[in-house]
PDB file of C-alpha atoms in Angstrom:
ATOM      1  CA  MET A   1      13.841-160.779 -20.532  1.00 55.00           C
ATOM      2  CA  SER A   2      16.281-163.129 -23.068  1.00 59.00           C
ATOM      3  CA  GLU A   3      18.783-166.062 -22.218  1.00 66.00           C
ATOM      4  CA  ARG A   4      21.792-165.769 -20.851  1.00 63.00           C
ATOM      5  CA  ARG A   5      24.543-167.109 -22.833  1.00 67.00           C
ATOM      6  CA  THR A   6      28.400-168.218 -21.772  1.00 71.00           C
ATOM      7  CA  ILE A   7      31.418-170.668 -23.460  1.00 76.00           C
ATOM      8  CA  ASP A   8      32.705-173.049 -22.035  1.00 76.00           C
ATOM      9  CA  SER A   9      36.134-172.775 -21.613  1.00 74.00           C
ATOM     10  CA  ALA A  10      39.217-173.363 -19.478  1.00 69.00           C
ATOM     11  CA  LEU A  11      40.036-169.206 -18.928  1.00 68.00           C
ATOM     12  CA  ALA A  12      36.805-167.871 -18.843  1.00 70.00           C
ATOM     13  CA  ASN A  13      37.693-167.272 -14.722  1.00 69.00           C
ATOM     14  CA  SER A  14      41.351-166.662 -14.798  1.00 70.00           C
ATOM     15  CA  THR A  15      42.921-163.614 -14.747  1.00 72.00           C
ATOM     16  CA  LEU A  16      45.643-165.111 -17.130  1.00 70.00           C
ATOM     17  CA  THR A  17      47.413-164.449 -14.692  1.00 71.00           C
ATOM     18  CA  THR A  18      46.732-167.590 -11.801  1.00 67.00           C
ATOM     19  CA  PRO A  19      49.338-169.885 -11.696  1.00 68.00           C
ATOM     20  CA  GLY A  20      49.016-173.445 -12.805  1.00 63.00           C
ATOM     21  CA  GLY A  21      44.914-172.629 -13.160  1.00 58.00           C
ATOM     22  CA  PHE A  22      45.849-174.155 -16.889  1.00 62.00           C
ATOM     23  CA  ASP A  23      46.961-178.274 -17.578  1.00 68.00           C
ATOM     24  CA  TYR A  24      47.685-178.804 -21.424  1.00 70.00           C
ATOM     25  CA  LYS A  25      49.879-181.252 -23.504  1.00 77.00           C
ATOM     26  CA  PRO A  26      51.890-179.173 -26.518  1.00 81.00           C
ATOM     27  CA  THR A  27      52.206-180.891 -29.284  1.00 87.00           C
ATOM     28  CA  ALA A  28      55.447-181.533 -31.167  1.00 91.00           C
ATOM     29  CA  VAL A  29      55.747-179.598 -34.376  1.00 92.00           C
ATOM     30  CA  MET A  30      58.185-181.267 -36.283  1.00 95.00           C
ATOM     31  CA  PRO A  31      60.754-183.951 -33.599  1.00 95.00           C
ATOM     32  CA  ASP A  32      62.748-185.077 -35.829  1.00 96.00           C
ATOM     33  CA  VAL A  33      63.752-182.302 -38.076  1.00 97.00           C
ATOM     34  CA  LYS A  34      67.504-181.607 -36.927  1.00 97.00           C
ATOM     35  CA  VAL A  35      68.821-178.132 -35.822  1.00 98.00           C
ATOM     36  CA  VAL A  36      71.685-177.076 -36.143  1.00 98.00           C
ATOM     37  CA  LYS A  37      74.018-173.529 -35.927  1.00 98.00           C
ATOM     38  CA  ILE A  38      76.713-172.923 -38.041  1.00 98.00           C
ATOM     39  CA  GLY A  39      79.034-170.316 -35.215  1.00 96.00           C
ATOM     40  CA  GLY A  40      79.736-166.985 -37.072  1.00 95.00           C
ATOM     41  CA  GLN A  41      83.291-166.020 -35.041  1.00 94.00           C
ATOM     42  CA  SER A  42      83.824-169.747 -35.114  1.00 94.00           C
ATOM     43  CA  ILE A  43      83.027-170.962 -38.396  1.00 97.00           C
ATOM     44  CA  LEU A  44      81.758-168.691 -41.348  1.00 96.00           C
ATOM     45  CA  ASP A  45      84.389-165.836 -40.474  1.00 95.00           C
ATOM     46  CA  ARG A  46      87.451-168.020 -41.205  1.00 96.00           C
ATOM     47  CA  GLY A  47      85.812-168.534 -44.429  1.00 95.00           C
ATOM     48  CA  ARG A  48      85.843-171.485 -47.643  1.00 96.00           C
ATOM     49  CA  LYS A  49      88.598-173.780 -46.013  1.00 97.00           C
ATOM     50  CA  ALA A  50      86.165-173.632 -43.152  1.00 97.00           C
ATOM     51  CA  LEU A  51      83.245-173.585 -44.525  1.00 98.00           C
ATOM     52  CA  PHE A  52      82.842-175.509 -47.610  1.00 98.00           C
ATOM     53  CA  PRO A  53      83.423-179.128 -45.744  1.00 98.00           C
ATOM     54  CA  ILE A  54      80.366-178.399 -43.509  1.00 98.00           C
ATOM     55  CA  LEU A  55      78.229-177.415 -46.334  1.00 98.00           C
ATOM     56  CA  ASP A  56      79.427-180.694 -48.182  1.00 98.00           C
ATOM     57  CA  GLU A  57      78.488-182.800 -45.521  1.00 98.00           C
ATOM     58  CA  LEU A  58      75.124-180.926 -44.331  1.00 98.00           C
ATOM     59  CA  VAL A  59      74.090-181.766 -48.097  1.00 98.00           C
ATOM     60  CA  ALA A  60      74.961-185.569 -47.652  1.00 97.00           C
ATOM     61  CA  ALA A  61      72.945-185.418 -44.851  1.00 97.00           C
ATOM     62  CA  ARG A  62      70.254-184.137 -46.631  1.00 96.00           C
ATOM     63  CA  LYS A  63      70.233-186.768 -49.016  1.00 96.00           C
ATOM     64  CA  LYS A  64      70.220-189.227 -46.967  1.00 96.00           C
ATOM     65  CA  GLY A  65      67.160-188.214 -45.712  1.00 95.00           C
ATOM     66  CA  VAL A  66      67.660-185.794 -42.389  1.00 97.00           C
ATOM     67  CA  GLN A  67      65.776-183.309 -42.605  1.00 97.00           C
ATOM     68  CA  LEU A  68      67.576-180.323 -41.070  1.00 97.00           C
ATOM     69  CA  VAL A  69      67.126-176.474 -40.645  1.00 97.00           C
ATOM     70  CA  VAL A  70      70.397-174.211 -41.075  1.00 98.00           C
ATOM     71  CA  LEU A  71      70.722-171.623 -37.949  1.00 98.00           C
ATOM     72  CA  ALA A  72      74.105-168.441 -38.722  1.00 98.00           C
ATOM     73  CA  GLY A  73      75.515-167.011 -35.978  1.00 96.00           C
ATOM     74  CA  GLY A  74      76.798-163.233 -36.756  1.00 94.00           C
ATOM     75  CA  GLY A  75      80.567-163.510 -35.584  1.00 91.00           C
ATOM     76  CA  THR A  76      82.874-160.968 -34.916  1.00 91.00           C
ATOM     77  CA  ARG A  77      81.041-157.635 -37.632  1.00 91.00           C
ATOM     78  CA  ALA A  78      78.316-158.590 -35.010  1.00 91.00           C
ATOM     79  CA  ARG A  79      80.647-157.987 -31.903  1.00 91.00           C
ATOM     80  CA  HIS A  80      82.219-154.807 -33.477  1.00 91.00           C
ATOM     81  CA  ILE A  81      78.285-153.772 -34.011  1.00 91.00           C
ATOM     82  CA  TYR A  82      77.407-154.479 -29.623  1.00 91.00           C
ATOM     83  CA  SER A  83      81.435-151.944 -29.478  1.00 91.00           C
ATOM     84  CA  ILE A  84      80.051-149.937 -30.566  1.00 93.00           C
ATOM     85  CA  ALA A  85      76.439-149.629 -29.807  1.00 90.00           C
ATOM     86  CA  SER A  86      77.792-149.882 -25.921  1.00 88.00           C
ATOM     87  CA  GLU A  87      80.067-147.134 -26.226  1.00 90.00           C
ATOM     88  CA  LEU A  88      77.257-145.287 -27.822  1.00 94.00           C
ATOM     89  CA  GLU A  89      74.757-146.466 -24.736  1.00 91.00           C
ATOM     90  CA  LEU A  90      72.738-147.423 -26.079  1.00 92.00           C
ATOM     91  CA  PRO A  91      70.001-149.545 -24.507  1.00 91.00           C
ATOM     92  CA  THR A  92      69.866-152.660 -24.468  1.00 92.00           C
ATOM     93  CA  GLY A  93      66.665-153.167 -27.786  1.00 92.00           C
ATOM     94  CA  ILE A  94      68.687-150.897 -29.663  1.00 93.00           C
ATOM     95  CA  VAL A  95      72.061-153.192 -29.497  1.00 92.00           C
ATOM     96  CA  ALA A  96      69.676-156.549 -29.899  1.00 91.00           C
ATOM     97  CA  THR A  97      68.216-154.175 -33.091  1.00 93.00           C
ATOM     98  CA  LEU A  98      71.047-153.626 -34.251  1.00 93.00           C
ATOM     99  CA  GLY A  99      72.935-156.811 -34.118  1.00 91.00           C
ATOM    100  CA  LYS A 100      70.241-159.231 -35.743  1.00 92.00           C
ATOM    101  CA  TYR A 101      71.114-157.753 -39.089  1.00 93.00           C
ATOM    102  CA  ILE A 102      74.850-159.561 -39.857  1.00 95.00           C
ATOM    103  CA  PRO A 103      73.252-162.803 -38.663  1.00 96.00           C
ATOM    104  CA  VAL A 104      70.886-162.402 -41.804  1.00 96.00           C
ATOM    105  CA  GLN A 105      73.829-161.192 -43.604  1.00 96.00           C
ATOM    106  CA  ASN A 106      74.926-164.842 -42.984  1.00 97.00           C
ATOM    107  CA  ALA A 107      72.111-166.453 -43.761  1.00 97.00           C
ATOM    108  CA  ARG A 108      71.644-165.393 -47.462  1.00 97.00           C
ATOM    109  CA  MET A 109      75.739-165.986 -47.951  1.00 97.00           C
ATOM    110  CA  LEU A 110      74.602-169.792 -46.722  1.00 98.00           C
ATOM    111  CA  GLN A 111      71.803-170.067 -49.157  1.00 98.00           C
ATOM    112  CA  MET A 112      73.434-169.572 -52.186  1.00 98.00           C
ATOM    113  CA  LEU A 113      76.387-171.206 -51.207  1.00 98.00           C
ATOM    114  CA  LEU A 114      73.373-173.928 -50.986  1.00 98.00           C
ATOM    115  CA  ALA A 115      71.058-173.482 -53.084  1.00 97.00           C
ATOM    116  CA  LYS A 116      72.146-175.775 -55.832  1.00 97.00           C
ATOM    117  CA  HIS A 117      70.964-178.335 -52.901  1.00 97.00           C
ATOM    118  CA  GLY A 118      68.271-176.758 -52.083  1.00 96.00           C
ATOM    119  CA  GLY A 119      69.078-174.035 -49.784  1.00 97.00           C
ATOM    120  CA  LEU A 120      66.090-171.976 -49.045  1.00 96.00           C
ATOM    121  CA  PHE A 121      66.573-168.314 -46.661  1.00 97.00           C
ATOM    122  CA  ILE A 122      63.402-168.015 -44.404  1.00 96.00           C
ATOM    123  CA  LEU A 123      62.443-166.265 -42.373  1.00 92.00           C
ATOM    124  CA  PRO A 124      61.091-167.111 -38.463  1.00 85.00           C
ATOM    125  CA  ASP A 125      57.522-166.236 -39.951  1.00 86.00           C
ATOM    126  CA  ASP A 126      57.888-168.799 -42.353  1.00 89.00           C
ATOM    127  CA  PHE A 127      58.213-171.762 -40.057  1.00 88.00           C
ATOM    128  CA  GLU A 128      54.924-172.078 -40.267  1.00 91.00           C
ATOM    129  CA  LYS A 129      55.844-174.022 -44.243  1.00 94.00           C
ATOM    130  CA  LEU A 130      58.627-176.408 -42.878  1.00 94.00           C
ATOM    131  CA  PRO A 131      57.222-179.747 -44.271  1.00 94.00           C
ATOM    132  CA  LEU A 132      56.484-178.473 -47.707  1.00 95.00           C
ATOM    133  CA  TYR A 133      60.273-177.085 -47.847  1.00 95.00           C
ATOM    134  CA  MET A 134      61.128-180.910 -46.245  1.00 94.00           C
ATOM    135  CA  GLN A 135      59.094-182.514 -48.701  1.00 94.00           C
ATOM    136  CA  MET A 136      60.894-180.554 -51.693  1.00 94.00           C
ATOM    137  CA  GLY A 137      64.256-181.197 -50.489  1.00 93.00           C
ATOM    138  CA  CYS A 138      65.191-178.254 -49.331  1.00 96.00           C
ATOM    139  CA  ILE A 139      68.622-177.251 -46.614  1.00 97.00           C
ATOM    140  CA  PRO A 140      65.763-174.456 -44.863  1.00 97.00           C
ATOM    141  CA  ILE A 141      68.296-171.456 -43.362  1.00 98.00           C
ATOM    142  CA  MET A 142      67.024-168.266 -41.442  1.00 96.00           C
ATOM    143  CA  SER A 143      69.044-166.456 -39.029  1.00 96.00           C
ATOM    144  CA  GLY A 144      70.547-167.826 -35.995  1.00 95.00           C
ATOM    145  CA  MET A 145      68.670-164.637 -33.592  1.00 94.00           C
ATOM    146  CA  PRO A 146      65.863-164.642 -31.752  1.00 92.00           C
ATOM    147  CA  PRO A 147      62.981-161.885 -32.920  1.00 89.00           C
ATOM    148  CA  PHE A 148      63.128-159.991 -29.767  1.00 90.00           C
ATOM    149  CA  GLY A 149      64.195-156.799 -30.651  1.00 90.00           C
ATOM    150  CA  TYR A 150      63.044-153.800 -29.130  1.00 91.00           C
ATOM    151  CA  TRP A 151      61.721-156.005 -26.447  1.00 93.00           C
ATOM    152  CA  GLU A 152      64.892-157.459 -25.347  1.00 91.00           C
ATOM    153  CA  LYS A 153      65.622-157.436 -21.273  1.00 86.00           C
ATOM    154  CA  ARG A 154      68.910-156.586 -20.016  1.00 84.00           C
ATOM    155  CA  GLU A 155      70.993-158.683 -18.632  1.00 79.00           C
ATOM    156  CA  GLU A 156      72.440-157.371 -14.837  1.00 79.00           C
ATOM    157  CA  GLY A 157      75.796-155.127 -15.605  1.00 75.00           C
ATOM    158  CA  SER A 158      75.580-155.914 -18.985  1.00 80.00           C
ATOM    159  CA  ARG A 159      74.326-153.380 -22.594  1.00 80.00           C
ATOM    160  CA  ILE A 160      74.601-156.636 -24.949  1.00 87.00           C
ATOM    161  CA  PRO A 161      71.738-158.798 -25.058  1.00 90.00           C
ATOM    162  CA  PRO A 162      71.270-161.569 -23.589  1.00 89.00           C
ATOM    163  CA  HIS A 163      68.892-164.257 -26.417  1.00 93.00           C
ATOM    164  CA  ARG A 164      71.359-164.130 -28.833  1.00 94.00           C
ATOM    165  CA  THR A 165      72.466-166.576 -31.756  1.00 95.00           C
ATOM    166  CA  ASP A 166      72.646-169.825 -29.665  1.00 96.00           C
ATOM    167  CA  ALA A 167      69.575-169.342 -27.630  1.00 96.00           C
ATOM    168  CA  GLY A 168      67.454-168.740 -31.347  1.00 95.00           C
ATOM    169  CA  VAL A 169      68.564-171.726 -31.847  1.00 97.00           C
ATOM    170  CA  PHE A 170      68.017-172.950 -28.909  1.00 97.00           C
ATOM    171  CA  LEU A 171      64.037-171.650 -28.654  1.00 96.00           C
ATOM    172  CA  SER A 172      63.351-172.946 -33.275  1.00 96.00           C
ATOM    173  CA  ALA A 173      64.500-176.664 -31.975  1.00 97.00           C
ATOM    174  CA  GLU A 174      61.911-176.251 -28.651  1.00 96.00           C
ATOM    175  CA  PHE A 175      59.206-175.073 -30.930  1.00 94.00           C
ATOM    176  CA  LEU A 176      59.498-177.778 -33.663  1.00 95.00           C
ATOM    177  CA  GLY A 177      59.497-180.624 -30.745  1.00 96.00           C
ATOM    178  CA  SER A 178      63.476-181.933 -31.318  1.00 96.00           C
ATOM    179  CA  ARG A 179      65.545-183.241 -28.817  1.00 96.00           C
ATOM    180  CA  ARG A 180      68.669-182.123 -29.582  1.00 97.00           C
ATOM    181  CA  ALA A 181      70.404-178.833 -30.546  1.00 98.00           C
ATOM    182  CA  ILE A 182      73.219-178.678 -32.604  1.00 98.00           C
ATOM    183  CA  PHE A 183      76.163-176.700 -32.625  1.00 98.00           C
ATOM    184  CA  ILE A 184      78.509-176.485 -34.759  1.00 98.00           C
ATOM    185  CA  LYS A 185      81.989-174.752 -33.071  1.00 96.00           C
ATOM    186  CA  ASP A 186      85.434-174.851 -33.491  1.00 95.00           C
ATOM    187  CA  GLU A 187      86.818-176.872 -30.827  1.00 92.00           C
ATOM    188  CA  ASP A 188      85.902-180.457 -29.670  1.00 93.00           C
ATOM    189  CA  GLY A 189      83.379-180.004 -27.034  1.00 93.00           C
ATOM    190  CA  LEU A 190      82.998-178.411 -23.913  1.00 93.00           C
ATOM    191  CA  TYR A 191      86.265-177.530 -22.082  1.00 93.00           C
ATOM    192  CA  THR A 192      86.910-176.437 -18.768  1.00 91.00           C
ATOM    193  CA  ASP A 193      88.000-172.467 -19.778  1.00 89.00           C
ATOM    194  CA  ASP A 194      88.816-171.582 -22.832  1.00 88.00           C
ATOM    195  CA  PRO A 195      91.440-174.296 -24.796  1.00 88.00           C
ATOM    196  CA  LYS A 196      93.021-170.944 -26.207  1.00 86.00           C
ATOM    197  CA  LYS A 197      94.150-169.241 -24.342  1.00 88.00           C
ATOM    198  CA  ASN A 198      94.838-171.985 -21.647  1.00 90.00           C
ATOM    199  CA  PRO A 199      96.250-175.206 -22.309  1.00 88.00           C
ATOM    200  CA  ASN A 200      95.531-176.360 -19.535  1.00 90.00           C
ATOM    201  CA  ALA A 201      91.611-176.966 -20.183  1.00 91.00           C
ATOM    202  CA  THR A 202      89.845-179.834 -20.502  1.00 93.00           C
ATOM    203  CA  ARG A 203      86.877-181.328 -22.837  1.00 94.00           C
ATOM    204  CA  ILE A 204      83.676-182.438 -20.930  1.00 95.00           C
ATOM    205  CA  PRO A 205      82.090-185.086 -23.005  1.00 95.00           C
ATOM    206  CA  ARG A 206      79.301-185.397 -21.125  1.00 97.00           C
ATOM    207  CA  ILE A 207      77.563-183.166 -17.842  1.00 97.00           C
ATOM    208  CA  SER A 208      74.176-181.396 -16.908  1.00 97.00           C
ATOM    209  CA  ALA A 209      73.221-178.261 -17.752  1.00 96.00           C
ATOM    210  CA  ALA A 210      72.770-178.086 -14.206  1.00 96.00           C
ATOM    211  CA  GLU A 211      75.955-179.328 -12.688  1.00 96.00           C
ATOM    212  CA  LEU A 212      77.041-177.279 -15.316  1.00 95.00           C
ATOM    213  CA  ALA A 213      75.746-173.373 -13.603  1.00 94.00           C
ATOM    214  CA  SER A 214      76.775-174.508 -10.575  1.00 94.00           C
ATOM    215  CA  ARG A 215      80.860-174.591 -11.886  1.00 92.00           C
ATOM    216  CA  GLY A 216      80.804-171.346 -12.781  1.00 89.00           C
ATOM    217  CA  LEU A 217      83.342-171.892 -15.357  1.00 90.00           C
ATOM    218  CA  PRO A 218      84.488-167.757 -16.499  1.00 85.00           C
ATOM    219  CA  ASP A 219      84.086-169.159 -20.362  1.00 84.00           C
ATOM    220  CA  LEU A 220      81.447-171.143 -22.043  1.00 89.00           C
ATOM    221  CA  VAL A 221      81.725-172.528 -25.372  1.00 90.00           C
ATOM    222  CA  VAL A 222      77.727-171.530 -25.512  1.00 93.00           C
ATOM    223  CA  GLU A 223      75.942-168.811 -24.284  1.00 93.00           C
ATOM    224  CA  ARG A 224      74.777-168.933 -20.393  1.00 92.00           C
ATOM    225  CA  VAL A 225      70.891-168.471 -20.748  1.00 94.00           C
ATOM    226  CA  VAL A 226      70.637-171.427 -23.278  1.00 96.00           C
ATOM    227  CA  VAL A 227      72.490-173.999 -20.602  1.00 96.00           C
ATOM    228  CA  GLU A 228      69.848-172.331 -17.854  1.00 95.00           C
ATOM    229  CA  TYR A 229      66.615-172.773 -20.216  1.00 96.00           C
ATOM    230  CA  VAL A 230      67.640-176.098 -20.289  1.00 97.00           C
ATOM    231  CA  GLN A 231      67.122-177.596 -17.391  1.00 96.00           C
ATOM    232  CA  ARG A 232      63.215-176.655 -18.400  1.00 94.00           C
ATOM    233  CA  ALA A 233      62.802-177.459 -21.387  1.00 95.00           C
ATOM    234  CA  GLN A 234      59.851-179.373 -22.224  1.00 93.00           C
ATOM    235  CA  TRP A 235      61.295-180.766 -26.084  1.00 95.00           C
ATOM    236  CA  CYS A 236      65.139-180.144 -26.536  1.00 97.00           C
ATOM    237  CA  LYS A 237      66.628-181.558 -23.666  1.00 97.00           C
ATOM    238  CA  GLU A 238      70.127-181.502 -24.914  1.00 97.00           C
ATOM    239  CA  LEU A 239      72.808-179.548 -26.504  1.00 98.00           C
ATOM    240  CA  GLN A 240      75.467-180.762 -28.862  1.00 98.00           C
ATOM    241  CA  ILE A 241      78.893-178.753 -29.403  1.00 97.00           C
ATOM    242  CA  VAL A 242      80.754-180.588 -32.322  1.00 97.00           C
ATOM    243  CA  ASN A 243      83.706-179.996 -33.693  1.00 97.00           C
ATOM    244  CA  GLY A 244      83.319-178.275 -37.811  1.00 97.00           C
ATOM    245  CA  LEU A 245      86.657-178.560 -38.240  1.00 97.00           C
ATOM    246  CA  GLN A 246      87.372-182.591 -37.341  1.00 96.00           C
ATOM    247  CA  PRO A 247      86.080-183.967 -41.124  1.00 97.00           C
ATOM    248  CA  GLY A 248      83.113-185.906 -40.795  1.00 97.00           C
ATOM    249  CA  GLN A 249      82.471-184.504 -36.660  1.00 97.00           C
ATOM    250  CA  VAL A 250      78.972-182.610 -38.351  1.00 98.00           C
ATOM    251  CA  LEU A 251      76.950-185.508 -40.307  1.00 98.00           C
ATOM    252  CA  ALA A 252      78.041-188.550 -37.409  1.00 97.00           C
ATOM    253  CA  ALA A 253      75.779-185.720 -35.450  1.00 97.00           C
ATOM    254  CA  LEU A 254      73.296-185.250 -37.758  1.00 97.00           C
ATOM    255  CA  GLU A 255      73.187-189.087 -38.013  1.00 97.00           C
ATOM    256  CA  GLY A 256      72.401-189.091 -33.433  1.00 95.00           C
ATOM    257  CA  LYS A 257      76.207-189.396 -32.403  1.00 96.00           C
ATOM    258  CA  ASP A 258      76.905-188.544 -29.749  1.00 95.00           C
ATOM    259  CA  VAL A 259      80.442-186.530 -30.306  1.00 96.00           C
ATOM    260  CA  GLY A 260      81.793-183.672 -28.679  1.00 95.00           C
ATOM    261  CA  THR A 261      80.192-182.619 -25.836  1.00 96.00           C
ATOM    262  CA  ILE A 262      76.802-182.782 -25.006  1.00 97.00           C
ATOM    263  CA  ILE A 263      74.569-181.124 -22.338  1.00 97.00           C
ATOM    264  CA  HIS A 264      71.860-182.409 -21.191  1.00 97.00           C
ATOM    265  CA  ALA A 265      68.761-181.335 -18.708  1.00 94.00           C
TER     266      ALA A 265
END
């Protein structure tokens, strides 16, 4: 009779669905990398007058030794796709798959504009090459849309995918181990209401994600799912919203200064 042999494993007798059955301490992959998003509708759709000064600040930060990854938003064209697909009553997974192409186009345009400064278009699967890109002095650029595609879940009462480019920025920062995700918008931060529509809206310089969620504000400067996720994040404990139309704000944020609004866990 042959001797029975087994391989010791913490999960050997687990169904993989048993809660609390496996204790681990995840590793921060590249915690010094700054993850920054350039808004689609807020910045890219405004053209060179809004975008070029921001790119100059990104390049200036890179020359100072700041390691950064740039993610692109979708903007008005993505909203157009969402509108048509919803009117056609397509499933949320299809809507998410269609919507991912616009941020890719925006990322490729950013790459061309930053090519002479080491701008490099990457796919999500290229994350393992980031250490090499950083050593070479590159500025990696990618779509902000998370690759959920057909597997995107439906949000109650809506066909619009809840995980869009803001979610992709947060998930990228959380994976890399970055403490803060930076969102470049066209406002000075988070407000009690949309300041473009309500002149009486007041800016909120700093707030916890839990308090923000409890307020139930009618308009948020970031996707609501990100406010939910930051409360249970392992690494990315802060969301920073800065005004890219205000000179110096982006560079200050990349240098770690508390400009704009900070939403913290």
